[in-house]
Amino acid sequence: MTRHDGAEDDADMRPTFRLGRIAGVEIGVNWSWAIVFGLIAWSLGARVFPAEEPGLGWGAYLAMAVVASLLFFTSLLLHELGHAVQARREGMEIEGITLWLFGGVAQFKGEFASAGSELRIAIAGPVVTVCLGAFFIACSAVGYLPKTVAVTAAWLGFINLFLLAFNLLPALPLDGGRVLRALLWARSGDFESATRASARASYAISYMMVTGGLLLVLSADAVDGIWLALIGWFLLGAASAETRNLTVRAALAGLKVRDLMVDDPITADPDQTLREFMDGLAGAARFTAYPVVSEGRILGILPLARVLERPPGDWDDVRVRQCMLGTGEVPVLEDGEDAVQGLSDLAAGALHRGLVLHEGRFAGYISITDIARFLERSARPARPA
Ligand SMILES: [Zn+2]
């Protein structure tokens, strides 16, 4: 699966902890993955492997379950690395790979250069998975390997090919949905209509999965049914996020960061004490955060919440500089940058606000709320005068 960092901010897909870098790509894990990892290891060790190959000791089942879960985890990672490496070849910037509840997701910034580019990035992951599936099946078929190894390899081959089939369903944001969109886009030359058509296919598939899942719960297998319905529900949300993203992109098309920024915000001086800063605000409208600027150079952002966290008794002793977030901790944008790109930079930061530079000097301040207000205004139909 791949994902653009855009207007949507999916907290549940963000990494909870980071594992490090592979081939220059940041690898993270969301807490929800720990649940899946535990469930898989448990069901393999307690149910799948004992049913497949009875008579081995519990130690053997445990070892097989742990090894199989780790290799499964590695397979998902390699699939996402396939997308990420191809995306980088196509000149896109990679934000990282996160493993979460429903598998892996590779996040990158920017627009696809062309339909061909999206197609190659979408197909790179499944190509890796086909190779992995074939490799594990071949291992399981080699005659002289110990039973434990052969059974583990057989399961890994099966799960990789099963996921491949699921992943190739033509539903966004699955790889099959991306392939479908790229093909429609190549045929019509229209990214927007291709996205809308693939989103319709996604809705149809998602509703079938939810309905099928609920029927399964009622008739036979509750666990599989709930799982299927949940995945359908997730796909439904993801597909509508794609079309919402499209609307945002269309509304912001052609705009630059400077068109949406506030160019004369109230700023804070780094050497002021918090008391002086707060006294200076008296009577003025309050904002959530203030840029910290000294002689045209930006030093950071002072969130009001950080000031209010401190007891007012300390305000005389603490300077703005000691309380602010430095420029390393907040997005810094160029005023000539595309508004769509700026929005995804802001969405990636925790504060949802950023500083804007013009030729290295402070030029303004921008927040997601400002952009949302702009979108609201532009979405409202103009009233006849
Ligand atoms: Zn994928």
GROMACS .gro file of C-alpha atoms and ligand atoms in nm:
model
  386
    1MET     CA    1   0.000   0.000   0.000
    2THR     CA    2   0.118   0.352  -0.065
    3ARG     CA    3  -0.004   0.683   0.060
    4HIS     CA    4   0.043   1.051  -0.006
    5ASP     CA    5   0.077   1.281   0.283
    6GLY     CA    6  -0.196   1.527   0.208
    7ALA     CA    7  -0.483   1.697   0.380
    8GLU     CA    8  -0.577   1.386   0.571
    9ASP     CA    9  -0.403   1.339   0.899
   10ASP     CA   10  -0.442   0.977   1.000
   11ALA     CA   11  -0.306   0.954   1.351
   12ASP     CA   12  -0.358   0.576   1.352
   13MET     CA   13  -0.118   0.533   1.059
   14ARG     CA   14   0.164   0.735   1.214
   15PRO     CA   15   0.465   0.555   1.364
   16THR     CA   16   0.457   0.515   1.743
   17PHE     CA   17   0.823   0.414   1.752
   18ARG     CA   18   1.100   0.407   1.494
   19LEU     CA   19   1.310   0.104   1.407
   20GLY     CA   20   1.580   0.282   1.208
   21ARG     CA   21   1.664   0.330   0.842
   22ILE     CA   22   1.696   0.080   0.557
   23ALA     CA   23   1.834   0.204   0.223
   24GLY     CA   24   1.787   0.557   0.354
   25VAL     CA   25   1.416   0.505   0.427
   26GLU     CA   26   1.284   0.565   0.779
   27ILE     CA   27   1.106   0.256   0.916
   28GLY     CA   28   0.843   0.299   1.188
   29VAL     CA   29   0.588   0.084   1.368
   30ASN     CA   30   0.247   0.193   1.487
   31TRP     CA   31   0.128   0.046   1.820
   32SER     CA   32  -0.158  -0.132   1.639
   33TRP     CA   33   0.099  -0.355   1.471
   34ALA     CA   34   0.198  -0.504   1.809
   35ILE     CA   35  -0.156  -0.640   1.845
   36VAL     CA   36  -0.144  -0.799   1.501
   37PHE     CA   37   0.201  -0.943   1.564
   38GLY     CA   38   0.083  -1.101   1.889
   39LEU     CA   39  -0.235  -1.239   1.731
   40ILE     CA   40  -0.047  -1.391   1.438
   41ALA     CA   41   0.222  -1.551   1.654
   42TRP     CA   42  -0.041  -1.689   1.892
   43SER     CA   43  -0.269  -1.833   1.625
   44LEU     CA   44   0.026  -1.989   1.439
   45GLY     CA   45   0.177  -2.149   1.749
   46ALA     CA   46  -0.148  -2.260   1.911
   47ARG     CA   47  -0.365  -2.351   1.610
   48VAL     CA   48  -0.220  -2.341   1.257
   49PHE     CA   49   0.109  -2.529   1.298
   50PRO     CA   50  -0.020  -2.800   1.540
   51ALA     CA   51  -0.307  -2.872   1.295
   52GLU     CA   52  -0.072  -2.876   0.996
   53GLU     CA   53   0.196  -3.098   1.147
   54PRO     CA   54   0.078  -3.274   1.468
   55GLY     CA   55   0.316  -3.437   1.712
   56LEU     CA   56   0.592  -3.175   1.742
   57GLY     CA   57   0.663  -3.042   2.090
   58TRP     CA   58   0.528  -2.703   2.208
   59GLY     CA   59   0.886  -2.566   2.194
   60ALA     CA   60   0.901  -2.641   1.822
   61TYR     CA   61   0.562  -2.475   1.762
   62LEU     CA   62   0.669  -2.170   1.959
   63ALA     CA   63   0.996  -2.136   1.766
   64MET     CA   64   0.816  -2.183   1.432
   65ALA     CA   65   0.552  -1.922   1.527
   66VAL     CA   66   0.814  -1.662   1.627
   67VAL     CA   67   1.028  -1.719   1.317
   68ALA     CA   68   0.723  -1.717   1.087
   69SER     CA   69   0.589  -1.392   1.242
   70LEU     CA   70   0.927  -1.220   1.209
   71LEU     CA   71   0.967  -1.330   0.846
   72PHE     CA   72   0.609  -1.222   0.773
   73PHE     CA   73   0.694  -0.882   0.919
   74THR     CA   74   1.007  -0.872   0.701
   75SER     CA   75   0.802  -0.965   0.393
   76LEU     CA   76   0.565  -0.669   0.448
   77LEU     CA   77   0.864  -0.441   0.497
   78LEU     CA   78   1.029  -0.561   0.174
   79HIS     CA   79   0.702  -0.506  -0.014
   80GLU     CA   80   0.687  -0.144   0.107
   81LEU     CA   81   1.059  -0.095   0.035
   82GLY     CA   82   0.979  -0.205  -0.322
   83HIS     CA   83   0.735   0.090  -0.349
   84ALA     CA   84   0.973   0.329  -0.175
   85VAL     CA   85   1.280   0.247  -0.382
   86GLN     CA   86   1.083   0.276  -0.707
   87ALA     CA   87   0.925   0.605  -0.589
   88ARG     CA   88   1.272   0.744  -0.524
   89ARG     CA   89   1.384   0.637  -0.870
   90GLU     CA   90   1.088   0.835  -1.004
   91GLY     CA   91   1.216   1.139  -0.819
   92MET     CA   92   0.966   1.142  -0.531
   93GLU     CA   93   1.057   1.224  -0.173
   94ILE     CA   94   0.998   0.937   0.074
   95GLU     CA   95   0.871   1.019   0.421
   96GLY     CA   96   0.906   0.666   0.551
   97ILE     CA   97   0.743   0.327   0.592
   98THR     CA   98   0.507   0.248   0.878
   99LEU     CA   99   0.373  -0.092   0.976
  100TRP     CA  100   0.028  -0.070   1.130
  101LEU     CA  101  -0.292  -0.267   1.186
  102PHE     CA  102  -0.359  -0.364   0.822
  103GLY     CA  103   0.001  -0.414   0.709
  104GLY     CA  104   0.250  -0.165   0.574
  105VAL     CA  105   0.221   0.177   0.420
  106ALA     CA  106   0.489   0.372   0.234
  107GLN     CA  107   0.440   0.747   0.263
  108PHE     CA  108   0.576   0.992   0.014
  109LYS     CA  109   0.534   1.354  -0.072
  110GLY     CA  110   0.450   1.532  -0.391
  111GLU     CA  111   0.253   1.451  -0.704
  112PHE     CA  112   0.306   1.156  -0.934
  113ALA     CA  113   0.496   1.284  -1.237
  114SER     CA  114   0.286   1.074  -1.477
  115ALA     CA  115   0.048   0.780  -1.503
  116GLY     CA  116   0.344   0.559  -1.594
  117SER     CA  117   0.526   0.673  -1.281
  118GLU     CA  118   0.228   0.588  -1.057
  119LEU     CA  119   0.190   0.251  -1.229
  120ARG     CA  120   0.556   0.157  -1.178
  121ILE     CA  121   0.550   0.263  -0.810
  122ALA     CA  122   0.222   0.075  -0.748
  123ILE     CA  123   0.344  -0.246  -0.912
  124ALA     CA  124   0.690  -0.252  -0.746
  125GLY     CA  125   0.550  -0.378  -0.413
  126PRO     CA  126   0.349  -0.669  -0.559
  127VAL     CA  127   0.653  -0.770  -0.770
  128VAL     CA  128   0.854  -0.809  -0.447
  129THR     CA  129   0.570  -1.010  -0.290
  130VAL     CA  130   0.546  -1.249  -0.589
  131CYS     CA  131   0.919  -1.318  -0.557
  132LEU     CA  132   0.891  -1.376  -0.181
  133GLY     CA  133   0.588  -1.606  -0.224
  134ALA     CA  134   0.764  -1.809  -0.493
  135PHE     CA  135   1.081  -1.830  -0.282
  136PHE     CA  136   0.902  -1.959   0.029
  137ILE     CA  137   0.693  -2.211  -0.170
  138ALA     CA  138   1.011  -2.337  -0.337
  139CYS     CA  139   1.175  -2.375   0.007
  140SER     CA  140   0.879  -2.574   0.138
  141ALA     CA  141   0.899  -2.805  -0.164
  142VAL     CA  142   1.267  -2.894  -0.114
  143GLY     CA  143   1.255  -3.255   0.007
  144TYR     CA  144   1.541  -3.277   0.256
  145LEU     CA  145   1.456  -2.981   0.481
  146PRO     CA  146   1.337  -3.054   0.837
  147LYS     CA  147   0.955  -3.065   0.877
  148THR     CA  148   0.958  -2.754   1.100
  149VAL     CA  149   1.131  -2.547   0.831
  150ALA     CA  150   0.917  -2.681   0.547
  151VAL     CA  151   0.586  -2.613   0.729
  152THR     CA  152   0.697  -2.261   0.826
  153ALA     CA  153   0.806  -2.186   0.470
  154ALA     CA  154   0.479  -2.321   0.329
  155TRP     CA  155   0.276  -2.088   0.552
  156LEU     CA  156   0.494  -1.788   0.456
  157GLY     CA  157   0.448  -1.872   0.087
  158PHE     CA  158   0.071  -1.902   0.132
  159ILE     CA  159   0.034  -1.578   0.333
  160ASN     CA  160   0.242  -1.376   0.087
  161LEU     CA  161   0.039  -1.497  -0.212
  162PHE     CA  162  -0.289  -1.445  -0.022
  163LEU     CA  163  -0.192  -1.087   0.060
  164LEU     CA  164  -0.084  -1.036  -0.299
  165ALA     CA  165  -0.431  -1.134  -0.421
  166PHE     CA  166  -0.597  -0.904  -0.165
  167ASN     CA  167  -0.361  -0.618  -0.246
  168LEU     CA  168  -0.442  -0.638  -0.615
  169LEU     CA  169  -0.816  -0.577  -0.560
  170PRO     CA  170  -0.896  -0.263  -0.761
  171ALA     CA  171  -0.974  -0.051  -0.450
  172LEU     CA  172  -0.786   0.261  -0.343
  173PRO     CA  173  -0.553   0.281  -0.153
  174LEU     CA  174  -0.459  -0.083  -0.225
  175ASP     CA  175  -0.200  -0.141  -0.496
  176GLY     CA  176  -0.467  -0.275  -0.732
  177GLY     CA  177  -0.660   0.052  -0.693
  178ARG     CA  178  -0.346   0.253  -0.777
  179VAL     CA  179  -0.283   0.035  -1.082
  180LEU     CA  180  -0.645   0.087  -1.194
  181ARG     CA  181  -0.619   0.463  -1.149
  182ALA     CA  182  -0.287   0.480  -1.335
  183LEU     CA  183  -0.434   0.284  -1.628
  184LEU     CA  184  -0.748   0.504  -1.642
  185TRP     CA  185  -0.529   0.812  -1.610
  186ALA     CA  186  -0.303   0.695  -1.894
  187ARG     CA  187  -0.606   0.631  -2.115
  188SER     CA  188  -0.795   0.955  -2.051
  189GLY     CA  189  -0.509   1.184  -1.953
  190ASP     CA  190  -0.731   1.315  -1.671
  191PHE     CA  191  -0.605   1.244  -1.319
  192GLU     CA  192  -0.919   1.372  -1.151
  193SER     CA  193  -1.174   1.164  -1.341
  194ALA     CA  194  -0.945   0.860  -1.309
  195THR     CA  195  -0.940   0.909  -0.930
  196ARG     CA  196  -1.318   0.947  -0.911
  197ALA     CA  197  -1.374   0.633  -1.120
  198SER     CA  198  -1.132   0.427  -0.908
  199ALA     CA  199  -1.293   0.561  -0.591
  200ARG     CA  200  -1.631   0.434  -0.718
  201ALA     CA  201  -1.478   0.089  -0.774
  202SER     CA  202  -1.338   0.109  -0.419
  203TYR     CA  203  -1.679   0.191  -0.271
  204ALA     CA  204  -1.837  -0.107  -0.449
  205ILE     CA  205  -1.567  -0.345  -0.323
  206SER     CA  206  -1.573  -0.202   0.030
  207TYR     CA  207  -1.951  -0.239   0.059
  208MET     CA  208  -1.926  -0.597  -0.065
  209MET     CA  209  -1.661  -0.671   0.199
  210VAL     CA  210  -1.863  -0.515   0.480
  211THR     CA  211  -2.180  -0.700   0.373
  212GLY     CA  212  -1.993  -1.027   0.318
  213GLY     CA  213  -1.825  -0.989   0.658
  214LEU     CA  214  -2.155  -0.931   0.837
  215LEU     CA  215  -2.313  -1.231   0.661
  216LEU     CA  216  -2.017  -1.443   0.766
  217VAL     CA  217  -2.058  -1.332   1.128
  218LEU     CA  218  -2.425  -1.436   1.121
  219SER     CA  219  -2.376  -1.765   0.939
  220ALA     CA  220  -2.046  -1.923   1.029
  221ASP     CA  221  -1.717  -1.772   1.129
  222ALA     CA  222  -1.746  -1.469   1.356
  223VAL     CA  223  -1.373  -1.390   1.373
  224ASP     CA  224  -1.313  -1.398   0.996
  225GLY     CA  225  -1.638  -1.208   0.941
  226ILE     CA  226  -1.547  -0.926   1.179
  227TRP     CA  227  -1.202  -0.904   1.024
  228LEU     CA  228  -1.343  -0.884   0.669
  229ALA     CA  229  -1.602  -0.621   0.766
  230LEU     CA  230  -1.335  -0.412   0.945
  231ILE     CA  231  -1.107  -0.415   0.640
  232GLY     CA  232  -1.404  -0.316   0.420
  233TRP     CA  233  -1.483  -0.032   0.659
  234PHE     CA  234  -1.123   0.088   0.652
  235LEU     CA  235  -1.115   0.080   0.270
  236LEU     CA  236  -1.437   0.281   0.258
  237GLY     CA  237  -1.282   0.556   0.470
  238ALA     CA  238  -0.957   0.552   0.273
  239ALA     CA  239  -1.136   0.579  -0.062
  240SER     CA  240  -1.342   0.878   0.049
  241ALA     CA  241  -1.024   1.042   0.183
  242GLU     CA  242  -0.876   1.009  -0.168
  243THR     CA  243  -1.165   1.200  -0.326
  244ARG     CA  244  -1.165   1.461  -0.046
  245ASN     CA  245  -0.795   1.509  -0.108
  246LEU     CA  246  -0.873   1.563  -0.473
  247THR     CA  247  -1.121   1.841  -0.392
  248VAL     CA  248  -0.862   2.011  -0.171
  249ARG     CA  249  -0.597   1.982  -0.441
  250ALA     CA  250  -0.834   2.127  -0.700
  251ALA     CA  251  -0.925   2.422  -0.475
  252LEU     CA  252  -0.558   2.498  -0.399
  253ALA     CA  253  -0.435   2.446  -0.756
  254GLY     CA  254  -0.216   2.731  -0.876
  255LEU     CA  255  -0.194   2.894  -0.531
  256LYS     CA  256   0.134   2.956  -0.353
  257VAL     CA  257   0.204   2.953   0.020
  258ARG     CA  258   0.226   3.335   0.013
  259ASP     CA  259  -0.137   3.353  -0.102
  260LEU     CA  260  -0.258   3.178   0.213
  261MET     CA  261  -0.014   3.297   0.481
  262VAL     CA  262  -0.068   3.573   0.735
  263ASP     CA  263   0.203   3.824   0.644
  264ASP     CA  264   0.189   4.052   0.948
  265PRO     CA  265   0.135   3.821   1.245
  266ILE     CA  266   0.198   3.927   1.603
  267THR     CA  267   0.550   3.804   1.677
  268ALA     CA  268   0.744   3.738   1.995
  269ASP     CA  269   1.094   3.862   2.073
  270PRO     CA  270   1.329   3.584   2.190
  271ASP     CA  271   1.476   3.796   2.471
  272GLN     CA  272   1.145   3.911   2.616
  273THR     CA  273   1.042   3.748   2.940
  274LEU     CA  274   0.715   3.559   2.929
  275ARG     CA  275   0.567   3.834   3.151
  276GLU     CA  276   0.660   4.106   2.898
  277PHE     CA  277   0.524   3.896   2.614
  278MET     CA  278   0.193   3.827   2.790
  279ASP     CA  279   0.155   4.193   2.895
  280GLY     CA  280   0.209   4.290   2.531
  281LEU     CA  281  -0.081   4.067   2.431
  282ALA     CA  282  -0.325   4.234   2.670
  283GLY     CA  283  -0.635   4.338   2.483
  284ALA     CA  284  -0.525   4.176   2.154
  285ALA     CA  285  -0.696   3.872   2.004
  286ARG     CA  286  -0.525   3.554   2.120
  287PHE     CA  287  -0.371   3.307   1.879
  288THR     CA  288  -0.264   2.950   1.941
  289ALA     CA  289   0.101   3.024   1.863
  290TYR     CA  290   0.333   3.314   1.778
  291PRO     CA  291   0.639   3.323   1.551
  292VAL     CA  292   0.958   3.415   1.736
  293VAL     CA  293   1.155   3.662   1.525
  294SER     CA  294   1.471   3.863   1.585
  295GLU     CA  295   1.582   4.121   1.327
  296GLY     CA  296   1.403   3.943   1.043
  297ARG     CA  297   1.551   3.605   1.135
  298ILE     CA  298   1.309   3.337   1.247
  299LEU     CA  299   1.405   3.142   1.556
  300GLY     CA  300   1.095   2.932   1.621
  301ILE     CA  301   0.735   2.930   1.735
  302LEU     CA  302   0.597   3.006   2.080
  303PRO     CA  303   0.277   2.807   2.142
  304LEU     CA  304   0.056   2.988   2.389
  305ALA     CA  305  -0.018   2.656   2.562
  306ARG     CA  306   0.352   2.625   2.655
  307VAL     CA  307   0.341   2.965   2.824
  308LEU     CA  308   0.020   2.886   3.010
  309GLU     CA  309   0.167   2.554   3.128
  310ARG     CA  310   0.412   2.748   3.343
  311PRO     CA  311   0.292   2.901   3.670
  312PRO     CA  312   0.253   3.281   3.624
  313GLY     CA  313   0.492   3.322   3.918
  314ASP     CA  314   0.775   3.201   3.689
  315TRP     CA  315   0.696   3.433   3.398
  316ASP     CA  316   0.944   3.698   3.510
  317ASP     CA  317   1.231   3.447   3.513
  318VAL     CA  318   1.171   3.265   3.183
  319ARG     CA  319   1.252   3.414   2.844
  320VAL     CA  320   1.062   3.341   2.522
  321ARG     CA  321   1.374   3.171   2.384
  322GLN     CA  322   1.365   2.911   2.663
  323CYS     CA  323   0.997   2.831   2.609
  324MET     CA  324   0.969   2.825   2.228
  325LEU     CA  325   0.992   2.538   1.978
  326GLY     CA  326   1.303   2.581   1.762
  327THR     CA  327   1.295   2.589   1.381
  328GLY     CA  328   1.398   2.222   1.379
  329GLU     CA  329   1.068   2.132   1.547
  330VAL     CA  330   0.825   2.322   1.319
  331PRO     CA  331   0.776   2.317   0.943
  332VAL     CA  332   0.954   2.601   0.761
  333LEU     CA  333   0.809   2.676   0.415
  334GLU     CA  334   0.914   2.897   0.125
  335ASP     CA  335   0.663   3.165   0.024
  336GLY     CA  336   0.687   3.056  -0.341
  337GLU     CA  337   0.615   2.688  -0.262
  338ASP     CA  338   0.293   2.531  -0.398
  339ALA     CA  339   0.007   2.554  -0.150
  340VAL     CA  340  -0.071   2.181  -0.187
  341GLN     CA  341   0.288   2.093  -0.094
  342GLY     CA  342   0.277   2.342   0.193
  343LEU     CA  343  -0.039   2.182   0.326
  344SER     CA  344   0.117   1.838   0.335
  345ASP     CA  345   0.423   1.978   0.516
  346LEU     CA  346   0.195   2.133   0.778
  347ALA     CA  347  -0.010   1.812   0.811
  348ALA     CA  348   0.310   1.615   0.879
  349GLY     CA  349   0.408   1.835   1.176
  350ALA     CA  350   0.254   1.792   1.520
  351LEU     CA  351   0.171   2.161   1.562
  352HIS     CA  352  -0.010   2.204   1.223
  353ARG     CA  353   0.152   2.546   1.188
  354GLY     CA  354   0.457   2.667   1.008
  355LEU     CA  355   0.685   2.963   0.944
  356VAL     CA  356   0.724   3.110   0.597
  357LEU     CA  357   1.050   3.242   0.455
  358HIS     CA  358   1.120   3.472   0.164
  359GLU     CA  359   1.483   3.453   0.052
  360GLY     CA  360   1.588   3.334   0.396
  361ARG     CA  361   1.404   3.604   0.592
  362PHE     CA  362   1.082   3.585   0.791
  363ALA     CA  363   0.785   3.655   0.564
  364GLY     CA  364   0.478   3.517   0.739
  365TYR     CA  365   0.300   3.251   0.929
  366ILE     CA  366   0.064   2.980   0.810
  367SER     CA  367  -0.164   2.731   0.984
  368ILE     CA  368  -0.387   2.449   0.864
  369THR     CA  369  -0.681   2.639   1.014
  370ASP     CA  370  -0.611   2.934   0.778
  371ILE     CA  371  -0.609   2.699   0.481
  372ALA     CA  372  -0.929   2.525   0.599
  373ARG     CA  373  -1.099   2.865   0.629
  374PHE     CA  374  -0.987   2.954   0.280
  375LEU     CA  375  -1.126   2.623   0.147
  376GLU     CA  376  -1.456   2.682   0.326
  377ARG     CA  377  -1.488   3.026   0.168
  378SER     CA  378  -1.403   2.899  -0.180
  379ALA     CA  379  -1.645   2.607  -0.148
  380ARG     CA  380  -1.937   2.840  -0.062
  381PRO     CA  381  -2.124   2.936  -0.378
  382ALA     CA  382  -2.095   3.305  -0.463
  383ARG     CA  383  -2.413   3.493  -0.391
  384PRO     CA  384  -2.549   3.711  -0.668
  385ALA     CA  385  -2.479   4.076  -0.591
  386ZN      ZN  386   0.178  -0.219  -0.173
   0.00000   0.00000   0.00000
